CSV table of C-alpha atoms (C1' of nucleotides) in Angstrom, one decimal:
chain,number,residue,atom,x,y,z
V,256,UNK,CA,-10.6,12.8,104.9
V,257,UNK,CA,-9.4,15.5,102.6
V,258,UNK,CA,-10.9,18.8,101.5
V,259,UNK,CA,-11.4,17.2,98.0
V,260,UNK,CA,-13.8,14.6,99.4
V,261,UNK,CA,-16.3,17.0,101.0
V,262,UNK,CA,-19.7,16.9,99.3
V,263,UNK,CA,-20.4,19.5,96.7
V,264,UNK,CA,-23.5,20.5,98.5
V,265,UNK,CA,-21.4,21.5,101.5
V,266,UNK,CA,-19.4,24.0,99.5
V,267,UNK,CA,-20.1,27.6,99.0
V,268,UNK,CA,-20.9,28.7,95.4
V,269,UNK,CA,-17.5,30.3,95.3
V,270,UNK,CA,-15.8,27.0,96.3
V,271,UNK,CA,-18.0,25.0,93.9
V,272,UNK,CA,-16.9,27.2,91.0
V,273,UNK,CA,-13.3,26.9,92.1
V,274,UNK,CA,-13.5,23.1,92.3
V,275,UNK,CA,-15.1,22.9,88.9
V,276,UNK,CA,-12.4,25.2,87.5
V,277,UNK,CA,-9.7,23.0,89.0
V,278,UNK,CA,-11.1,19.9,87.2
V,279,UNK,CA,-11.7,21.6,83.9
V,280,UNK,CA,-8.5,23.6,83.7
V,281,UNK,CA,-6.5,20.5,84.6
V,282,UNK,CA,-8.3,18.3,82.2
V,283,UNK,CA,-8.6,20.7,79.2
V,284,UNK,CA,-6.3,23.6,79.9
V,285,UNK,CA,-6.9,27.3,80.7
V,286,UNK,CA,-8.6,27.7,77.3
V,287,UNK,CA,-11.9,26.3,78.8
V,288,UNK,CA,-14.5,29.1,78.7
V,289,UNK,CA,-15.9,30.8,81.7
V,290,UNK,CA,-19.4,29.7,80.6
V,291,UNK,CA,-18.3,26.0,80.6
V,292,UNK,CA,-16.9,26.4,84.2
V,293,UNK,CA,-20.1,28.2,85.3
V,294,UNK,CA,-22.3,25.5,83.8
V,295,UNK,CA,-20.2,22.7,85.4
V,296,UNK,CA,-20.6,24.4,88.8
V,297,UNK,CA,-24.3,25.0,88.2
V,298,UNK,CA,-24.2,28.8,88.1
V,299,UNK,CA,-24.3,31.7,85.6
V,300,UNK,CA,-21.2,33.1,84.0
V,301,UNK,CA,-21.8,36.4,85.6
V,302,UNK,CA,-21.4,34.9,89.1
V,303,UNK,CA,-18.0,33.7,88.3
V,304,UNK,CA,-16.9,37.2,87.5
V,305,UNK,CA,-18.7,38.5,90.5
V,306,UNK,CA,-16.7,36.2,92.8
V,307,UNK,CA,-13.3,36.2,91.1
V,308,UNK,CA,-13.2,39.5,89.2
V,309,UNK,CA,-12.1,37.9,86.0
V,310,UNK,CA,-11.0,34.7,84.4
V,311,UNK,CA,-7.5,35.3,85.5
V,312,UNK,CA,-8.7,35.9,89.0
V,313,UNK,CA,-10.4,32.5,88.9
V,314,UNK,CA,-7.2,30.9,87.8
V,315,UNK,CA,-5.2,32.7,90.5
V,316,UNK,CA,-7.7,31.4,93.1
V,317,UNK,CA,-7.4,27.8,91.8
V,318,UNK,CA,-3.6,28.2,91.8
V,319,UNK,CA,-3.7,29.5,95.4
V,320,UNK,CA,-5.8,26.7,96.7
V,321,UNK,CA,-3.6,24.0,95.1
V,322,UNK,CA,-0.5,25.8,96.3
V,323,UNK,CA,-1.6,26.0,100.0
V,324,UNK,CA,-2.9,22.4,99.9
V,325,UNK,CA,0.5,21.2,98.6
V,326,UNK,CA,2.8,23.3,100.8
V,327,UNK,CA,1.0,22.8,104.1
V,328,UNK,CA,1.8,19.1,104.0
V,329,UNK,CA,5.5,19.9,103.9
V,330,UNK,CA,5.4,22.6,106.6
V,331,UNK,CA,4.1,20.1,109.2
V,332,UNK,CA,7.1,17.9,108.6
V,333,UNK,CA,9.2,17.9,111.8
V,334,UNK,CA,12.3,19.9,111.0
V,335,UNK,CA,14.6,17.9,113.2
V,336,UNK,CA,13.8,14.5,111.6
V,337,UNK,CA,16.9,12.3,111.6
V,338,UNK,CA,18.3,12.1,108.1
V,339,UNK,CA,17.6,8.4,107.7
V,340,UNK,CA,13.9,9.0,108.1
V,341,UNK,CA,13.6,12.2,106.1
V,342,UNK,CA,13.4,10.5,102.7
V,343,UNK,CA,10.5,8.3,103.7
V,344,UNK,CA,8.7,11.1,105.5
V,345,UNK,CA,8.9,13.3,102.4
V,346,UNK,CA,7.8,10.5,100.1
V,347,UNK,CA,4.9,9.7,102.4
V,348,UNK,CA,3.9,13.3,102.7
V,349,UNK,CA,3.9,13.7,98.9
V,350,UNK,CA,2.0,10.5,98.3
V,351,UNK,CA,-0.6,11.8,100.7
V,352,UNK,CA,-1.2,14.9,98.7
V,353,UNK,CA,-1.1,13.2,95.4
V,354,UNK,CA,-3.2,10.3,96.4
V,355,UNK,CA,-6.1,12.5,97.6
V,356,UNK,CA,-7.4,13.8,94.3
V,357,UNK,CA,-7.0,13.0,90.6
V,358,UNK,CA,-8.0,16.5,89.7
V,359,UNK,CA,-5.1,17.9,91.7
V,360,UNK,CA,-2.6,15.5,90.1
V,361,UNK,CA,-3.9,16.6,86.6
V,362,UNK,CA,-3.7,20.2,87.6
V,363,UNK,CA,-0.1,19.8,88.9
V,364,UNK,CA,0.9,18.2,85.6
V,365,UNK,CA,-0.5,21.2,83.8
V,366,UNK,CA,1.3,23.6,86.1
V,367,UNK,CA,4.5,22.0,85.0
V,368,UNK,CA,3.8,23.1,81.5
V,369,UNK,CA,2.1,26.4,81.8
V,370,UNK,CA,4.5,27.8,84.4
V,371,UNK,CA,2.0,29.7,86.4
V,372,UNK,CA,3.3,31.3,89.6
V,373,UNK,CA,1.8,28.6,91.8
V,374,UNK,CA,3.2,25.8,89.7
V,375,UNK,CA,6.7,27.2,89.7
V,376,UNK,CA,6.5,27.8,93.4
V,377,UNK,CA,5.4,24.2,94.2
V,378,UNK,CA,8.0,22.5,92.1
V,379,UNK,CA,10.8,24.8,93.0
V,380,UNK,CA,9.9,24.2,96.6
V,381,UNK,CA,10.1,20.4,96.0
V,382,UNK,CA,13.5,20.9,94.5
V,383,UNK,CA,14.7,22.9,97.5
V,384,UNK,CA,13.3,20.5,100.0
V,385,UNK,CA,14.8,17.5,98.2
V,386,UNK,CA,18.1,19.3,98.1
V,387,UNK,CA,18.0,20.1,101.8
V,388,UNK,CA,17.1,16.5,102.6
V,389,UNK,CA,19.9,15.1,100.6
V,390,UNK,CA,22.4,17.4,102.2
V,391,UNK,CA,21.3,16.3,105.6
V,392,UNK,CA,21.6,12.7,104.4
V,393,UNK,CA,25.0,13.3,103.0
V,394,UNK,CA,26.3,14.8,106.2
V,395,UNK,CA,25.1,11.7,108.0
V,396,UNK,CA,27.1,9.6,105.6
V,397,UNK,CA,24.0,8.2,103.9
V,398,UNK,CA,24.9,9.0,100.3
V,399,UNK,CA,27.5,7.4,98.1
V,400,UNK,CA,30.4,9.9,97.7
V,401,UNK,CA,31.0,9.3,94.0
V,402,UNK,CA,27.6,10.7,92.8
V,403,UNK,CA,27.0,14.2,91.4
V,404,UNK,CA,25.8,16.5,94.2
V,405,UNK,CA,24.2,18.9,91.9
V,406,UNK,CA,22.3,16.3,89.9
V,407,UNK,CA,21.2,14.1,92.8
V,408,UNK,CA,18.1,16.1,93.8
V,409,UNK,CA,16.7,15.7,90.3
V,410,UNK,CA,17.4,12.0,90.2
V,411,UNK,CA,15.5,11.6,93.4
V,412,UNK,CA,12.7,13.8,92.2
V,413,UNK,CA,12.5,12.0,88.9
V,414,UNK,CA,11.9,8.7,90.7
V,415,UNK,CA,9.4,10.3,93.0
V,416,UNK,CA,7.5,12.5,90.5
V,417,UNK,CA,7.8,10.0,87.6
V,418,UNK,CA,4.5,8.3,88.5
V,419,UNK,CA,2.7,11.7,88.8
V,420,UNK,CA,4.0,12.9,85.5
V,421,UNK,CA,3.5,9.6,83.7
V,422,UNK,CA,0.2,8.7,85.3
V,423,UNK,CA,-1.8,8.7,82.1
V,424,UNK,CA,0.8,6.5,80.5
V,425,UNK,CA,0.9,4.1,83.4
V,426,UNK,CA,-2.9,4.0,83.5
V,427,UNK,CA,-2.9,2.7,80.0
V,428,UNK,CA,-0.2,0.1,80.6
V,429,UNK,CA,-0.9,-1.5,84.0
V,430,UNK,CA,-4.1,-2.9,85.4
V,431,UNK,CA,-4.4,-1.2,88.7
V,432,UNK,CA,-5.2,2.5,89.1
V,433,UNK,CA,-1.8,4.2,89.5
V,434,UNK,CA,-2.8,6.1,92.7
V,435,UNK,CA,-4.7,3.4,94.5
V,436,UNK,CA,-3.5,3.5,98.1
V,437,UNK,CA,-2.0,0.0,97.9
V,438,UNK,CA,-0.2,0.8,94.6
V,439,UNK,CA,1.3,3.9,96.1
V,440,UNK,CA,2.6,1.9,99.1
V,441,UNK,CA,4.3,-0.7,97.0
V,442,UNK,CA,5.7,2.0,94.8
V,443,UNK,CA,7.2,4.0,97.6
V,444,UNK,CA,9.0,1.0,98.9
V,445,UNK,CA,10.3,0.0,95.5
V,446,UNK,CA,11.5,3.5,94.8
V,447,UNK,CA,13.4,3.8,98.1
V,448,UNK,CA,14.9,0.4,97.2
V,449,UNK,CA,16.1,1.5,93.8
V,450,UNK,CA,17.5,4.7,95.2
V,451,UNK,CA,19.5,2.7,97.8
V,452,UNK,CA,20.5,-0.4,96.0
V,453,UNK,CA,20.0,0.2,92.3
V,454,UNK,CA,18.1,-1.9,89.8
V,455,UNK,CA,20.7,-3.6,87.8
V,456,UNK,CA,23.4,-5.9,88.9
V,457,UNK,CA,26.8,-4.2,88.5
V,458,UNK,CA,27.8,-6.7,85.8
V,459,UNK,CA,25.1,-5.5,83.4
V,460,UNK,CA,26.4,-2.0,82.7
V,461,UNK,CA,30.0,-1.4,81.9
V,462,UNK,CA,31.9,0.9,84.2
V,463,UNK,CA,33.5,2.9,81.4
V,464,UNK,CA,32.5,6.4,80.5
V,465,UNK,CA,29.2,7.2,78.7
V,466,UNK,CA,28.8,7.1,75.0
V,467,UNK,CA,28.3,10.5,73.3
R,19,UNK,CA,22.4,17.6,61.6
R,20,UNK,CA,18.7,17.1,62.2
R,21,UNK,CA,15.6,18.1,60.4
R,22,UNK,CA,14.9,20.7,63.0
R,23,UNK,CA,18.1,22.6,62.1
R,24,UNK,CA,17.3,23.3,58.4
R,25,UNK,CA,16.9,26.9,57.6
R,26,UNK,CA,13.3,28.1,57.5
R,27,UNK,CA,13.9,29.5,54.0
R,28,UNK,CA,14.5,25.9,52.8
R,29,UNK,CA,11.1,24.7,53.9
R,30,UNK,CA,7.9,24.7,51.9
R,31,UNK,CA,5.1,26.9,53.1
R,32,UNK,CA,3.4,23.8,54.4
R,33,UNK,CA,6.4,22.8,56.4
R,34,UNK,CA,7.0,26.3,57.7
R,35,UNK,CA,3.4,26.4,59.0
R,36,UNK,CA,3.8,23.0,60.6
R,37,UNK,CA,7.0,24.0,62.3
R,38,UNK,CA,5.5,27.2,63.6
R,39,UNK,CA,2.5,25.2,64.9
R,40,UNK,CA,4.8,22.8,66.6
R,41,UNK,CA,6.5,25.6,68.5
R,42,UNK,CA,3.3,27.5,69.4
R,43,UNK,CA,1.2,24.5,70.3
R,44,UNK,CA,4.0,23.2,72.5
R,45,UNK,CA,4.6,26.5,74.2
R,46,UNK,CA,1.0,27.6,74.6
R,47,UNK,CA,-1.2,24.7,74.0
R,48,UNK,CA,-3.7,23.8,71.2
R,49,UNK,CA,-5.7,26.9,72.1
R,50,UNK,CA,-3.4,29.1,70.1
R,51,UNK,CA,-5.4,30.6,67.2
R,52,UNK,CA,-4.9,29.7,63.6
R,53,UNK,CA,-4.2,33.3,62.9
R,54,UNK,CA,-1.3,33.3,65.4
R,55,UNK,CA,0.2,30.3,63.8
R,56,UNK,CA,-0.3,31.8,60.3
R,57,UNK,CA,1.3,35.1,61.4
R,58,UNK,CA,4.2,33.3,63.0
R,59,UNK,CA,4.8,31.3,59.8
R,60,UNK,CA,4.4,34.4,57.6
R,61,UNK,CA,1.3,33.5,55.8
R,62,UNK,CA,-2.4,34.2,55.8
R,63,UNK,CA,-4.9,32.1,57.9
R,64,UNK,CA,-6.6,30.9,54.7
R,65,UNK,CA,-3.4,29.1,53.6
R,66,UNK,CA,-3.3,27.1,56.7
R,67,UNK,CA,-6.8,25.7,56.0
R,68,UNK,CA,-5.9,25.3,52.4
R,69,UNK,CA,-3.0,23.0,53.3
R,70,UNK,CA,-4.3,21.2,56.3
R,71,UNK,CA,-8.0,21.3,55.9
R,72,UNK,CA,-8.8,22.5,59.4
R,73,UNK,CA,-7.1,23.3,62.7
R,74,UNK,CA,-7.5,19.7,63.7
R,75,UNK,CA,-5.8,18.7,60.5
R,76,UNK,CA,-2.9,20.9,61.4
R,77,UNK,CA,-2.6,19.4,64.8
R,78,UNK,CA,-2.7,15.9,63.2
R,79,UNK,CA,0.1,16.9,60.8
R,80,UNK,CA,2.2,18.2,63.7
R,81,UNK,CA,1.5,15.0,65.7
R,82,UNK,CA,2.5,12.8,62.7
R,83,UNK,CA,5.8,14.6,62.1
R,84,UNK,CA,6.7,14.3,65.8
R,85,UNK,CA,5.7,10.7,65.9
R,86,UNK,CA,7.8,9.6,62.9
R,87,UNK,CA,10.7,11.6,64.1
R,88,UNK,CA,10.7,9.9,67.5
R,89,UNK,CA,9.9,6.4,66.3
R,90,UNK,CA,12.4,6.2,63.5
R,91,UNK,CA,15.3,6.5,66.0
R,92,UNK,CA,14.1,3.4,67.8
R,93,UNK,CA,13.5,1.4,64.6
R,94,UNK,CA,17.2,1.7,63.6
R,95,UNK,CA,18.3,0.3,66.9
R,96,UNK,CA,19.9,-3.1,66.1
R,97,UNK,CA,17.5,-5.8,67.3
R,98,UNK,CA,20.2,-8.2,68.3
R,99,UNK,CA,22.1,-5.9,70.6
R,100,UNK,CA,23.5,-7.8,73.6
R,101,UNK,CA,21.5,-7.0,76.7
R,102,UNK,CA,24.2,-5.3,78.5
R,103,UNK,CA,24.5,-2.6,75.8
R,104,UNK,CA,20.8,-2.2,75.2
R,105,UNK,CA,20.2,0.2,78.1
R,106,UNK,CA,22.9,2.6,77.0
R,107,UNK,CA,21.9,2.3,73.3
R,108,UNK,CA,18.3,3.3,74.2
R,109,UNK,CA,19.3,6.1,76.4
R,110,UNK,CA,21.6,7.5,73.8
R,111,UNK,CA,19.0,7.2,71.1
R,112,UNK,CA,16.5,9.0,73.2
R,113,UNK,CA,18.9,11.7,74.2
R,114,UNK,CA,19.6,12.2,70.5
R,115,UNK,CA,15.9,12.9,69.7
R,116,UNK,CA,15.4,15.0,72.8
R,117,UNK,CA,18.6,17.0,72.4
R,118,UNK,CA,17.8,18.0,68.9
R,119,UNK,CA,15.0,20.5,69.5
R,120,UNK,CA,13.6,22.3,72.5
R,121,UNK,CA,10.3,22.7,70.6
R,122,UNK,CA,9.9,18.9,70.3
R,123,UNK,CA,10.6,18.4,74.0
R,124,UNK,CA,8.0,21.0,74.9
R,125,UNK,CA,5.6,19.4,72.5
R,126,UNK,CA,6.2,15.9,74.0
R,127,UNK,CA,5.5,17.3,77.4
R,128,UNK,CA,2.2,18.6,76.2
R,129,UNK,CA,1.4,15.3,74.5
R,130,UNK,CA,1.6,13.7,77.9
R,131,UNK,CA,-1.2,15.8,79.1
R,132,UNK,CA,-3.5,16.2,76.1
R,133,UNK,CA,-3.4,12.5,75.2
R,134,UNK,CA,-3.5,13.0,71.4
R,135,UNK,CA,-3.0,9.8,69.4
R,136,UNK,CA,0.6,10.6,68.6
R,137,UNK,CA,1.4,11.3,72.2
R,138,UNK,CA,-0.1,8.1,73.5
R,139,UNK,CA,1.7,6.1,70.7
R,140,UNK,CA,5.1,7.6,71.5
R,141,UNK,CA,4.9,7.1,75.2
R,142,UNK,CA,3.3,3.6,75.0
R,143,UNK,CA,6.0,2.6,72.6
R,144,UNK,CA,8.6,3.8,75.1
R,145,UNK,CA,7.0,1.7,77.8
R,146,UNK,CA,7.0,-1.3,75.5
R,147,UNK,CA,10.6,-0.9,74.4
R,148,UNK,CA,11.8,-0.4,78.0
R,149,UNK,CA,9.8,-3.5,79.0
R,150,UNK,CA,11.4,-5.5,76.2
R,151,UNK,CA,14.9,-4.3,77.1
R,152,UNK,CA,14.5,-5.1,80.8
R,153,UNK,CA,13.2,-8.6,80.0
R,154,UNK,CA,16.3,-9.2,77.9
R,155,UNK,CA,18.5,-7.9,80.6
R,156,UNK,CA,16.7,-10.0,83.2
R,157,UNK,CA,17.3,-13.2,81.1
R,158,UNK,CA,21.0,-12.3,81.0
R,159,UNK,CA,21.0,-12.1,84.7
R,160,UNK,CA,21.5,-8.3,84.7
R,161,UNK,CA,18.7,-7.4,87.1
R,162,UNK,CA,18.4,-7.9,90.8
R,163,UNK,CA,15.8,-10.6,91.4
R,164,UNK,CA,14.1,-8.9,94.3
R,165,UNK,CA,12.7,-6.0,92.4
R,166,UNK,CA,9.1,-5.7,91.1
R,167,UNK,CA,9.0,-6.8,87.4
R,168,UNK,CA,5.8,-4.9,86.6
R,169,UNK,CA,7.0,-1.7,88.1
R,170,UNK,CA,10.6,-1.8,86.9
R,171,UNK,CA,9.9,-0.3,83.4
R,172,UNK,CA,8.4,2.8,85.0
R,173,UNK,CA,11.2,3.2,87.4
R,174,UNK,CA,13.7,3.2,84.5
R,175,UNK,CA,11.5,5.5,82.5
R,176,UNK,CA,11.1,7.8,85.4
R,177,UNK,CA,14.8,8.2,85.6
R,178,UNK,CA,15.2,8.6,81.9
R,179,UNK,CA,12.2,10.9,81.2
R,180,UNK,CA,12.5,12.8,84.4
R,181,UNK,CA,14.8,15.5,82.9
R,182,UNK,CA,12.4,15.8,79.9
R,183,UNK,CA,9.3,16.3,82.0
R,184,UNK,CA,11.0,18.5,84.6
R,185,UNK,CA,13.0,20.5,82.1
R,186,UNK,CA,11.4,23.8,83.0
R,187,UNK,CA,12.0,23.2,86.7
R,188,UNK,CA,15.6,22.2,86.1
R,189,UNK,CA,16.1,25.2,84.0
R,190,UNK,CA,15.2,27.5,86.9
R,191,UNK,CA,17.3,25.6,89.4
R,192,UNK,CA,20.6,24.9,87.7
R,193,UNK,CA,23.0,27.1,85.8
R,194,UNK,CA,23.6,25.1,82.7
R,195,UNK,CA,20.9,24.5,80.0
R,196,UNK,CA,19.3,21.1,80.8
R,197,UNK,CA,19.8,19.8,77.3
R,198,UNK,CA,23.2,21.1,76.5
R,199,UNK,CA,25.2,18.1,74.9
R,200,UNK,CA,27.6,18.0,77.7
R,201,UNK,CA,24.9,18.0,80.4
R,202,UNK,CA,23.1,15.2,78.6
R,203,UNK,CA,26.3,13.1,78.5
R,204,UNK,CA,27.0,13.5,82.2
R,205,UNK,CA,23.3,12.8,83.1
R,206,UNK,CA,23.2,9.7,81.1
R,207,UNK,CA,26.2,8.3,82.9
R,208,UNK,CA,24.8,9.4,86.3
R,209,UNK,CA,21.5,7.8,85.5
R,210,UNK,CA,22.9,4.5,84.5
R,211,UNK,CA,25.0,4.6,87.7
R,212,UNK,CA,22.0,5.2,89.9
R,213,UNK,CA,20.1,2.4,88.2
R,214,UNK,CA,23.0,0.0,88.7
R,215,UNK,CA,24.3,0.9,92.2
R,216,UNK,CA,21.7,3.2,93.8
R,217,UNK,CA,22.2,6.6,95.3
R,218,UNK,CA,22.0,6.0,99.0
R,219,UNK,CA,24.3,3.8,101.1
R,220,UNK,CA,22.3,0.9,102.5
R,221,UNK,CA,22.6,2.2,106.0
R,222,UNK,CA,20.6,5.3,105.3
R,223,UNK,CA,17.2,3.7,104.6
R,224,UNK,CA,15.8,1.1,106.9
R,225,UNK,CA,15.0,-2.3,105.4
R,226,UNK,CA,11.6,-2.6,107.0
R,227,UNK,CA,8.3,-2.3,105.0
R,228,UNK,CA,7.1,1.1,103.8
R,229,UNK,CA,5.0,3.4,105.9
R,230,UNK,CA,1.3,3.7,104.8
N,238,DG,C1',2.0,32.8,24.2
N,239,DC,C1',-1.7,30.1,26.2
N,240,DG,C1',-4.3,27.5,29.6
N,241,DG,C1',-5.0,25.2,33.5
N,242,DA,C1',-3.5,23.8,38.0
N,243,DC,C1',-1.9,25.2,42.2
N,244,DA,C1',-0.4,28.7,46.0
N,245,DC,C1',-2.0,32.3,48.3
N,246,DT,C1',-4.7,36.4,50.0
N,247,DG,C1',-8.2,39.2,52.3
N,248,DA,C1',-12.7,40.0,53.3
N,249,DA,C1',-16.9,38.0,55.0
N,250,DT,C1',-19.8,34.9,58.2
N,251,DG,C1',-21.7,33.0,62.3
N,252,DA,C1',-20.5,31.1,66.5
N,253,DC,C1',-18.2,31.7,70.8
N,254,DT,C1',-15.3,34.6,73.9
N,255,DG,C1',-14.6,37.6,78.5
N,256,DT,C1',-16.8,41.2,80.5
N,257,DT,C1',-20.5,44.7,81.9
N,258,DC,C1',-24.6,45.9,84.0
N,259,DA,C1',-29.4,46.6,85.3
N,260,DA,C1',-32.8,43.8,87.3
N,261,DT,C1',-34.2,40.2,90.5
N,262,DT,C1',-33.9,37.0,94.2
N,263,DT,C1',-32.2,35.6,98.7
N,264,DA,C1',-30.5,36.4,103.5
N,265,DA,C1',-30.0,38.9,107.5
N,266,DG,C1',-30.5,42.4,111.0
N,267,DA,C1',-33.1,45.7,113.5
J,121,DT,C1',-42.0,43.6,108.9
J,122,DC,C1',-39.1,46.8,106.7
J,123,DT,C1',-34.4,47.8,105.1
J,124,DT,C1',-30.1,47.0,103.3
J,125,DA,C1',-26.5,44.3,101.6
J,126,DA,C1',-25.1,40.4,99.2
J,127,DA,C1',-25.9,36.7,95.8
J,128,DT,C1',-27.4,35.6,91.4
J,129,DT,C1',-29.3,36.0,86.9
J,130,DG,C1',-29.8,37.0,81.8
J,131,DA,C1',-29.4,40.1,78.3
J,132,DA,C1',-26.2,42.9,75.9
J,133,DC,C1',-21.4,44.4,74.0
J,134,DA,C1',-17.3,44.3,71.5
J,135,DG,C1',-13.9,41.3,70.2
J,136,DT,C1',-11.8,36.9,68.5
J,137,DC,C1',-12.4,32.4,66.8
J,138,DA,C1',-12.4,28.7,62.8
J,139,DT,C1',-13.9,28.4,58.4
J,140,DT,C1',-15.6,29.7,53.6
J,141,DC,C1',-14.9,31.7,49.3
J,142,DA,C1',-14.3,34.6,45.4
J,143,DG,C1',-10.4,36.6,43.6
J,144,DT,C1',-5.3,37.3,42.4
J,145,DG,C1',-0.9,35.8,41.4
J,146,DT,C1',2.6,32.3,39.8
J,147,DC,C1',4.4,28.6,37.8
J,148,DC,C1',4.6,24.6,34.2
J,149,DG,C1',3.4,21.9,30.2
J,150,DC,C1',2.2,22.7,25.5
DNA sequence: GCGGACACTGAATGACTGTTCAATTTAAGA
DNA sequence: TCTTAAATTGAACAGTCATTCAGTGTCCGC
């Protein structure tokens, strides 16, 4: 199915080490020692340096693999998609990446904090893509005119990325695994629904300006 | 205004160390050395251990201070607030905490990852409070009936916490500081608007089931 | 002024860190 | 089968880590 599901025995030593590092760095941060990564992958510490040059080299390799995995899903999106389908296509594409591996989700959450080059690239790319999509949608008349154009992309991204960023919280507060395929499906539908029709009835929130 | 704005010279050594740790742990993770924290606070490493027992003790103290700071804002919320004002009251209260200190925002983001007791408490409390508020709102007829009751709290939290979690991303992609008072005001209004009326026109997104 | 409690320092300790490197095993090609 | 290159190891190095502790200073009650 996905590269994350291949058996460990099928991977080269280099790839095994990189996968182990992906999991450990994501779970416990970049402070994890080279020895721990090497032990988890089943090799000696020296081999890690042999293959990646240094600990920073290892991190860069993990970053690069996550980066390409994430971006290639977006590059295969048909560029001439009609605006009314773009939102769902993007949501599906993202769900596909995120649903594939818990390690990658954890690593992405950490990228958000540590501001490694790969992390900034991925998330900035998401912002740019969302912005592009919304502008297309706007030209097609699909967006309410009285909403803030500069702020819209982040509102959409909040709804879409919320489950990723809050996955540990959700895991503790709902029964089902947050990224079970079925949960993702229902969530995607609910999110598109909120973005198109809102959650509250208009009576619930006053239409006056916000409180400072 | 807030405790975070008192001058460093007004703080006890213990508090200075704790504040330095808050900033450094948030920015660079718990891997930051005791020596670095001590140097940043202007004391010797020994004093940190003298006051907090150990590095874990320091972390626990930082956690506790963040926890009480966050929760006390919610405890002063009037319990009998009419449902139609609760959403805004909560949003304002949260904005107040988050707007006060960039260090606390950064630390909260890290809590989401590292699952320290304080972090899980804060976010679980937010989920519970949101759930309570939405049930009140539902009883008052303020919520569209055809939305998922179990999923609603996380949709609301995604919209509210999105800017917190994505702050570094936003910082890179918009001109204004993400938590400038004015930006927070406009955002709160826009978020309530999205939650009540949606962002898209209904024509833009098909009403059929979601794509797998 | 005296004495004891507390704040604080700086050096020491042993464990762990990333990295280096010579030695050894494995794989492959001729 | 012999040769050569690559893969892999384990011991070693210097540095940093959290923690301990004996010692110095500083304030407060008497």
